[in-house]
Tab-separated table of C-alpha atoms and ligand atoms in Angstrom:
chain	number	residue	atom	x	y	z
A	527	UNK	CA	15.926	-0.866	-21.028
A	528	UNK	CA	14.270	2.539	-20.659
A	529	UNK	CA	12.570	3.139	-17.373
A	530	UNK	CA	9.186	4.020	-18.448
A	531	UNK	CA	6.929	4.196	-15.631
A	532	UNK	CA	7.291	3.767	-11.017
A	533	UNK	CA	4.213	1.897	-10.158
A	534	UNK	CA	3.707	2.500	-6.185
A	535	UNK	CA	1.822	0.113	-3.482
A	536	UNK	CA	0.060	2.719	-0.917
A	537	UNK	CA	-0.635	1.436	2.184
A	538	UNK	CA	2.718	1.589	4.103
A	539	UNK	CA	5.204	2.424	1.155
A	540	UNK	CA	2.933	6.264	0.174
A	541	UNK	CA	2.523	6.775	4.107
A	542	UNK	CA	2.539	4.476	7.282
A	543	UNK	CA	-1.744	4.079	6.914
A	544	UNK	CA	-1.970	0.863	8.515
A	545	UNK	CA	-1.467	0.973	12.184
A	546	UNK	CA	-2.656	4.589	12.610
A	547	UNK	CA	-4.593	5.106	9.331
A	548	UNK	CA	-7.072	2.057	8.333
A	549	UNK	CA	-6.037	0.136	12.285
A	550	UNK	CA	-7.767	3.303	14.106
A	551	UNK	CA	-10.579	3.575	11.607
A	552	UNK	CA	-12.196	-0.445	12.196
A	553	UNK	CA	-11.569	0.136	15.915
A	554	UNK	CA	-13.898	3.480	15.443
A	555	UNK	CA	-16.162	1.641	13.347
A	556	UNK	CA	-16.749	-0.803	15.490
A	557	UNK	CA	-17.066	1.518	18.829
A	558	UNK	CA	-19.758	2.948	16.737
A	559	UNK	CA	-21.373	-0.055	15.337
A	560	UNK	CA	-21.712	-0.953	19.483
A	561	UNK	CA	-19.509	-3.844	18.838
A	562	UNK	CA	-17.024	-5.008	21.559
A	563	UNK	CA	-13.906	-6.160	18.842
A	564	UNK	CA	-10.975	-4.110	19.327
A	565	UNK	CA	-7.804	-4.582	17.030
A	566	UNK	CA	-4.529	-3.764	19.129
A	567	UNK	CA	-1.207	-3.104	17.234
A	568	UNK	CA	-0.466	-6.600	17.256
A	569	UNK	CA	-3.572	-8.116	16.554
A	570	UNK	CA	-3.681	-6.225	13.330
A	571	UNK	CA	-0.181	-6.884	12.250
A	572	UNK	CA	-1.212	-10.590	12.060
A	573	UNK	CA	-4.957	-9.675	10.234
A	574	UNK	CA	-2.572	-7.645	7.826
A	575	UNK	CA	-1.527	-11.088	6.361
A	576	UNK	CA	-5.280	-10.714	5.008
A	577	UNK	CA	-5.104	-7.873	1.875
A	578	UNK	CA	-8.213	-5.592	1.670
A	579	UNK	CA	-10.228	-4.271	4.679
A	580	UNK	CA	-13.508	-6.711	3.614
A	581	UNK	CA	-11.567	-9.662	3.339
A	582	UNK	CA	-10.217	-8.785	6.727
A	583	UNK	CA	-12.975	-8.408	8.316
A	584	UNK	CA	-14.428	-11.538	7.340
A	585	UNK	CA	-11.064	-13.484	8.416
A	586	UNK	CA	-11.885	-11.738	11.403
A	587	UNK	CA	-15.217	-12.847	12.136
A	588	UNK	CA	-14.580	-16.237	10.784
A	589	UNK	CA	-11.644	-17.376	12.284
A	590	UNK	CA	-11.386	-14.903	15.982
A	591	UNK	CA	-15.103	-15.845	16.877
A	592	UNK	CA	-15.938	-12.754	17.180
A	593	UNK	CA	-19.661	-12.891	17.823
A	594	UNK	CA	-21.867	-11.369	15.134
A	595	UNK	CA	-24.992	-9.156	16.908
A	596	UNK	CA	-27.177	-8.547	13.810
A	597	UNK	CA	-29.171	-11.227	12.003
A	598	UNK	CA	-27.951	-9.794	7.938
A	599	UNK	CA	-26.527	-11.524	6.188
A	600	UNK	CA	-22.701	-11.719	7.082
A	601	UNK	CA	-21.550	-10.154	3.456
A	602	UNK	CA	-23.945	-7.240	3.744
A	603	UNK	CA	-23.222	-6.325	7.203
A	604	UNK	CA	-19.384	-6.527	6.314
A	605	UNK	CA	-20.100	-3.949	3.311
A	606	UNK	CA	-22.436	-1.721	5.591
A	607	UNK	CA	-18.838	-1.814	8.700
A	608	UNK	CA	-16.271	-1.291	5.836
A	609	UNK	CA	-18.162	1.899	4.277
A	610	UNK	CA	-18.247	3.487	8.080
A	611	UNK	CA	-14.575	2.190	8.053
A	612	UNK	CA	-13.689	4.267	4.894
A	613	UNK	CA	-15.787	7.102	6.181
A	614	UNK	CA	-13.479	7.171	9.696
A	615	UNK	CA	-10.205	6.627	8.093
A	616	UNK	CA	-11.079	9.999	5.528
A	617	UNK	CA	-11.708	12.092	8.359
A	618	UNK	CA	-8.405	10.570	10.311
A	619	UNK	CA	-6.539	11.474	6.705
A	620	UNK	CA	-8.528	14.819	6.463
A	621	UNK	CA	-6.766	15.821	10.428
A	622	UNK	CA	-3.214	15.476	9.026
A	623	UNK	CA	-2.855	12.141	10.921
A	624	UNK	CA	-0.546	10.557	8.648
A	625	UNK	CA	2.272	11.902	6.757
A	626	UNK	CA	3.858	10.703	4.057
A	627	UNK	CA	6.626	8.578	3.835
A	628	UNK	CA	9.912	9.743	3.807
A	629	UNK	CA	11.257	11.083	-0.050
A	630	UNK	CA	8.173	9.821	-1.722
A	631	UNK	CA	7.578	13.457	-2.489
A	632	UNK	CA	10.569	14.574	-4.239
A	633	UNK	CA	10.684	10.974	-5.617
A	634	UNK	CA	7.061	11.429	-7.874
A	635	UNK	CA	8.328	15.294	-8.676
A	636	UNK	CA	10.692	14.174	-10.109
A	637	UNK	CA	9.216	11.735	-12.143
A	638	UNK	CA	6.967	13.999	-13.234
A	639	UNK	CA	9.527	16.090	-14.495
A	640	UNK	CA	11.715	13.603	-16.116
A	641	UNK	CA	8.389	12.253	-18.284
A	642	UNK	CA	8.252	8.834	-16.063
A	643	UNK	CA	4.631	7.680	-15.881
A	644	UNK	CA	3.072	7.090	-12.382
A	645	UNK	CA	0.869	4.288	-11.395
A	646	UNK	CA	-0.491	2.575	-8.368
A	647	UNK	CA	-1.167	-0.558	-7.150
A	648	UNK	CA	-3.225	-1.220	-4.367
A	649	UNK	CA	-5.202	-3.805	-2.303
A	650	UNK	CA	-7.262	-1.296	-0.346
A	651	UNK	CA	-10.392	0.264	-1.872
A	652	UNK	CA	-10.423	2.820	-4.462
A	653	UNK	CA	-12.198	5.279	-2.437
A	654	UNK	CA	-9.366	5.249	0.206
A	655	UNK	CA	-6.581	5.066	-2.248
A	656	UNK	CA	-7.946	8.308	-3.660
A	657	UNK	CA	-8.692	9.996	-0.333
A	658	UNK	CA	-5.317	9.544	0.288
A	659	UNK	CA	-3.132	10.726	-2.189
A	660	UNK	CA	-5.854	13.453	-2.596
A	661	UNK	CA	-5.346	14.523	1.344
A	662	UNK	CA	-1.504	13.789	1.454
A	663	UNK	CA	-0.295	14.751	-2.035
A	664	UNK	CA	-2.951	17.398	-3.010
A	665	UNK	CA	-5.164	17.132	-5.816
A	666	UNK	CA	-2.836	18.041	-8.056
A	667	UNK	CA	0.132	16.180	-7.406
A	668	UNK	CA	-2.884	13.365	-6.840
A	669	UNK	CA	-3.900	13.895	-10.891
A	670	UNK	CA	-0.227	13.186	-11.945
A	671	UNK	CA	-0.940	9.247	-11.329
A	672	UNK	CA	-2.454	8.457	-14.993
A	673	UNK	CA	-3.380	4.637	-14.068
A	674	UNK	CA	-4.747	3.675	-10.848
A	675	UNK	CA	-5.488	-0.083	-10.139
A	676	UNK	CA	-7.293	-0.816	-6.455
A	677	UNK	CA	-9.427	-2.916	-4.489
A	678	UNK	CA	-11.967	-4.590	-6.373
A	679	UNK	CA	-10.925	-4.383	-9.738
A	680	UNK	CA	-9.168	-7.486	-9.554
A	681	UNK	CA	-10.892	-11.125	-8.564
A	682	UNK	CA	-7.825	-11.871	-7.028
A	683	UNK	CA	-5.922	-9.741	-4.504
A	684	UNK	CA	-2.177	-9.564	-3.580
A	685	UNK	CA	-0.448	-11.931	-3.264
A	686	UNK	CA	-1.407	-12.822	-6.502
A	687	UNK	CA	-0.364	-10.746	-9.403
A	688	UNK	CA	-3.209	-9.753	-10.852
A	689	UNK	CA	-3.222	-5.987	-9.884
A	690	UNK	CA	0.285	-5.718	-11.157
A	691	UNK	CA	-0.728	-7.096	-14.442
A	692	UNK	CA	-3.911	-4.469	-14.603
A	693	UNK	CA	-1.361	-1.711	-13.991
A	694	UNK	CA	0.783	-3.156	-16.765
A	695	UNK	CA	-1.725	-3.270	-19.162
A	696	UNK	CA	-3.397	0.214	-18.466
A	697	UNK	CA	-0.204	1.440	-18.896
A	698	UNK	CA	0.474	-0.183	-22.306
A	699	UNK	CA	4.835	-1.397	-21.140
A	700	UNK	CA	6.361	-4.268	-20.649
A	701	UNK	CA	7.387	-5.287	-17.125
A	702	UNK	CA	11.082	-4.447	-17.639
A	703	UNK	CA	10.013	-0.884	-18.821
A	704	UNK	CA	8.689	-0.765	-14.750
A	705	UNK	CA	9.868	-0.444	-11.611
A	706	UNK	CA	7.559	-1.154	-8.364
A	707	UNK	CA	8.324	0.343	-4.867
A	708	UNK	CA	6.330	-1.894	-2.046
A	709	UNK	CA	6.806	-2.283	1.432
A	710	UNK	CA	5.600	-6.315	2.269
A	711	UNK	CA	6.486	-9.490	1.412
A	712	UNK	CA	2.909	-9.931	-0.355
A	713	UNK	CA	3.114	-7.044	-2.776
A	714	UNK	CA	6.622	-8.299	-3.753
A	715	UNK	CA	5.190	-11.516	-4.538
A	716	UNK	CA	2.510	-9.964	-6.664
A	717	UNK	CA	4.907	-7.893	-8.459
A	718	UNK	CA	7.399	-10.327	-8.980
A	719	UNK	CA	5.183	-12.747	-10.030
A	720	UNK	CA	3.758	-9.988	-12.679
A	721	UNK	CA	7.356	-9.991	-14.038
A	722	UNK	CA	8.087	-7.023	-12.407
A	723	UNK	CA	11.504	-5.736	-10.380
A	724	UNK	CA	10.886	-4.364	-6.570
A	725	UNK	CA	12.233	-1.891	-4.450
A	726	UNK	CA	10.795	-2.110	-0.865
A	727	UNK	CA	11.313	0.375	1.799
A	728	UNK	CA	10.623	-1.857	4.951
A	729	UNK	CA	7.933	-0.566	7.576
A	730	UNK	CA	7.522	-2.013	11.596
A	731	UNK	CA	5.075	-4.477	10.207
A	732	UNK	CA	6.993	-6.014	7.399
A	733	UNK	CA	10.832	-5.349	8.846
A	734	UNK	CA	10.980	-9.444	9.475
A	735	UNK	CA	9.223	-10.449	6.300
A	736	UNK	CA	11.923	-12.373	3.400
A	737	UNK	CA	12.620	-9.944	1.080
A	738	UNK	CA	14.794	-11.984	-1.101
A	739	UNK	CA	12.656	-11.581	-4.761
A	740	UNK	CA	13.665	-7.816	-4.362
A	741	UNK	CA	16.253	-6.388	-6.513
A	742	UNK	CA	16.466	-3.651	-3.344
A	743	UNK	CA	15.710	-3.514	0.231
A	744	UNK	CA	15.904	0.107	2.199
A	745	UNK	CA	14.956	1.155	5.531
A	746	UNK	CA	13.028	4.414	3.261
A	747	UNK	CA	13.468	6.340	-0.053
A	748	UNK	CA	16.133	8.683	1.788
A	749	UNK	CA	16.487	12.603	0.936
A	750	UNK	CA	19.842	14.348	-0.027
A	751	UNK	CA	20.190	15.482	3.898
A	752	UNK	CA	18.802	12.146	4.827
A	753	UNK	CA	20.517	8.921	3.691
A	754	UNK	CA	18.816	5.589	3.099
A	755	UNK	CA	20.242	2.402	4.872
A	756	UNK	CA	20.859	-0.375	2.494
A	757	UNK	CA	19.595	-3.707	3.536
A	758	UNK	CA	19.852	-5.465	0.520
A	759	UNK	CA	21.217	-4.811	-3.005
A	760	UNK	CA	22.921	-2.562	-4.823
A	761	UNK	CA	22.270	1.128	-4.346
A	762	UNK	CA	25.408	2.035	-7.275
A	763	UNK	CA	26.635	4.397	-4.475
A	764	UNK	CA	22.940	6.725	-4.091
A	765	UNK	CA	22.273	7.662	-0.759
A	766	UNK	CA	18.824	8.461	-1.260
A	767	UNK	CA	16.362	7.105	-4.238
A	768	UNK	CA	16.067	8.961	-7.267
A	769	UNK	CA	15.408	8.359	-11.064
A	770	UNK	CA	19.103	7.710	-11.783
A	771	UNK	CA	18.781	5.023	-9.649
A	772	UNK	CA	15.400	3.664	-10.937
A	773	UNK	CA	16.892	3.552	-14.088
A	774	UNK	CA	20.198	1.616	-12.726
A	775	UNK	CA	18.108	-1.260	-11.493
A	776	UNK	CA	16.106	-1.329	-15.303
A	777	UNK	CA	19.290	-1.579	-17.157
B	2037	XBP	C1	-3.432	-2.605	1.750
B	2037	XBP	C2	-4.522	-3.398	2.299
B	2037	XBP	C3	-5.797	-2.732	2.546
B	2037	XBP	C4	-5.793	-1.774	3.718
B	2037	XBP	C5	-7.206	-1.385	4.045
B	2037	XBP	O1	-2.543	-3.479	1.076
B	2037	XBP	O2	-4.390	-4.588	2.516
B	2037	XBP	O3	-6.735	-3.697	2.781
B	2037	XBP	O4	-5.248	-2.410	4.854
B	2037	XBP	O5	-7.823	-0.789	2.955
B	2037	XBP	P1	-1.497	-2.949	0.005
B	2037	XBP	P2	-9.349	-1.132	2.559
B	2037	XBP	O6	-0.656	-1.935	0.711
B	2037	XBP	O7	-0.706	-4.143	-0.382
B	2037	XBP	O8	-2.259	-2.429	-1.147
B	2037	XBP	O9	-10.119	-1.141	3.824
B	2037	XBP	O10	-9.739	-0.017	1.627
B	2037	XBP	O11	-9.315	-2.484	1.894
């Protein structure tokens, strides 16, 4: 099979957003919204089990008792803390905060060049997944991703594999045409379940997560002066990912 298109997860697999990206951004919306809730490193790597920042929230609230000061009604007042969320975490992406994962770069050059179509598949909002490639790619590079699938525009959020199957279908190929890179064990659930084959590049958060669904497991995409580690599957001798290799694991 022809690879015809990379469809990339953002959060963690793009650039390490969580823990200093969207993690910094609540605690800053809450400091402003005078409420006492603070979300330490490993707090938030068990609320990350939650996909999308509203959702998370209202896990939050529900199940930490964190005591609610306004009267609103809970879904409004989550809306109003997520919007001064977003607007935190695009001035932390707009200060260089975050850089990009390691040879995702070169990797979406080089599709680019080669004619392989870029997509992305998120769980976080629109807004943020455009902020971001927009601040860490540049608009440009941002422009070359022809189908992007976030937030709300599924009912259903990873795990399930609705967001994959948007992707898909804005993109007009079959799974096997497509090849995802994702970084948790609930993106590789959503993409396997949407027919789809995985590459993950682990991150501190997900390192302990089962990764056996994916067809390969590496510690990042690697550069030519900067091998990958293998963790599982086969990398057909590559030290570092590249579209020869996409197209390996498609055959
Ligand atoms: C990302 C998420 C998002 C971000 C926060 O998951 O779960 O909720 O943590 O972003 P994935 P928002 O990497 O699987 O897409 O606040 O915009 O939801």
């Amino acid at each position: 099979m022809t690879l015809k298109a990379l469809i990339f997860d953002v959060d963690g697999t793009i650039a390490q957003t969580e823990r200093d990206g969207h993690r910094v951004a609540f605690n800053l919306a809450f400091e402003s919204a005078g409420l006492p809730w603070r979300w330490d490193v490993e707090t938030y790597g068990k609320l990350l089990e939650i996909g999308g920042g509203k959702e998370r929230l209202k896990h939050y609230i529900t199940h930490y008792k964190a005591d609610l000061p306004q009267k609103q009604p809970l879904d409004n007042f989550i809306r109003h803390l997520h919007s001064e969320k977003s607007r935190y975490y695009a001035e932390l992406l707009a200060s260089d905060a975050i850089p990009l994962r390691i040879g995702i770069k070169r990797l979406i050059t080089s599709a680019r060049q080669q004619g392989i179509k870029l997509a992305i598949a998120s769980t976080a909002s629109v807004e943020n997944v455009r902020v971001l490639l927009d601040t860490s790619l540049g608009e440009e590079m941002a422009s070359w991703f022809e189908v992007i699938c976030a937030g709300d525009m599924v009912e259903k959020k990873k795990p399930a594999p609705d967001i994959y199957l948007l992707a898909l279908k804005k993109l007009g190929f079959s799974s096997k045409e497509c090849l995802v890179i994702e970084d948790t064990n609930q993106g590789l659930t959503a993409s396997y379940e949407a027919g789809l084959k995985t590459v993950i590049t682990i991150n501190d958060y997900s390192k302990n997560q089962d990764f056996d669904r994916a067809v390969l497991v590496l510690n990042h995409l690697g550069e030519p002066d900067l091998p990958f580690e293998v963790i599982k599957g086969n990398s057909y001798d590559k030290s570092y990912f590249d579209i020869e290799l996409a197209q390996k694991i498609v055959n």
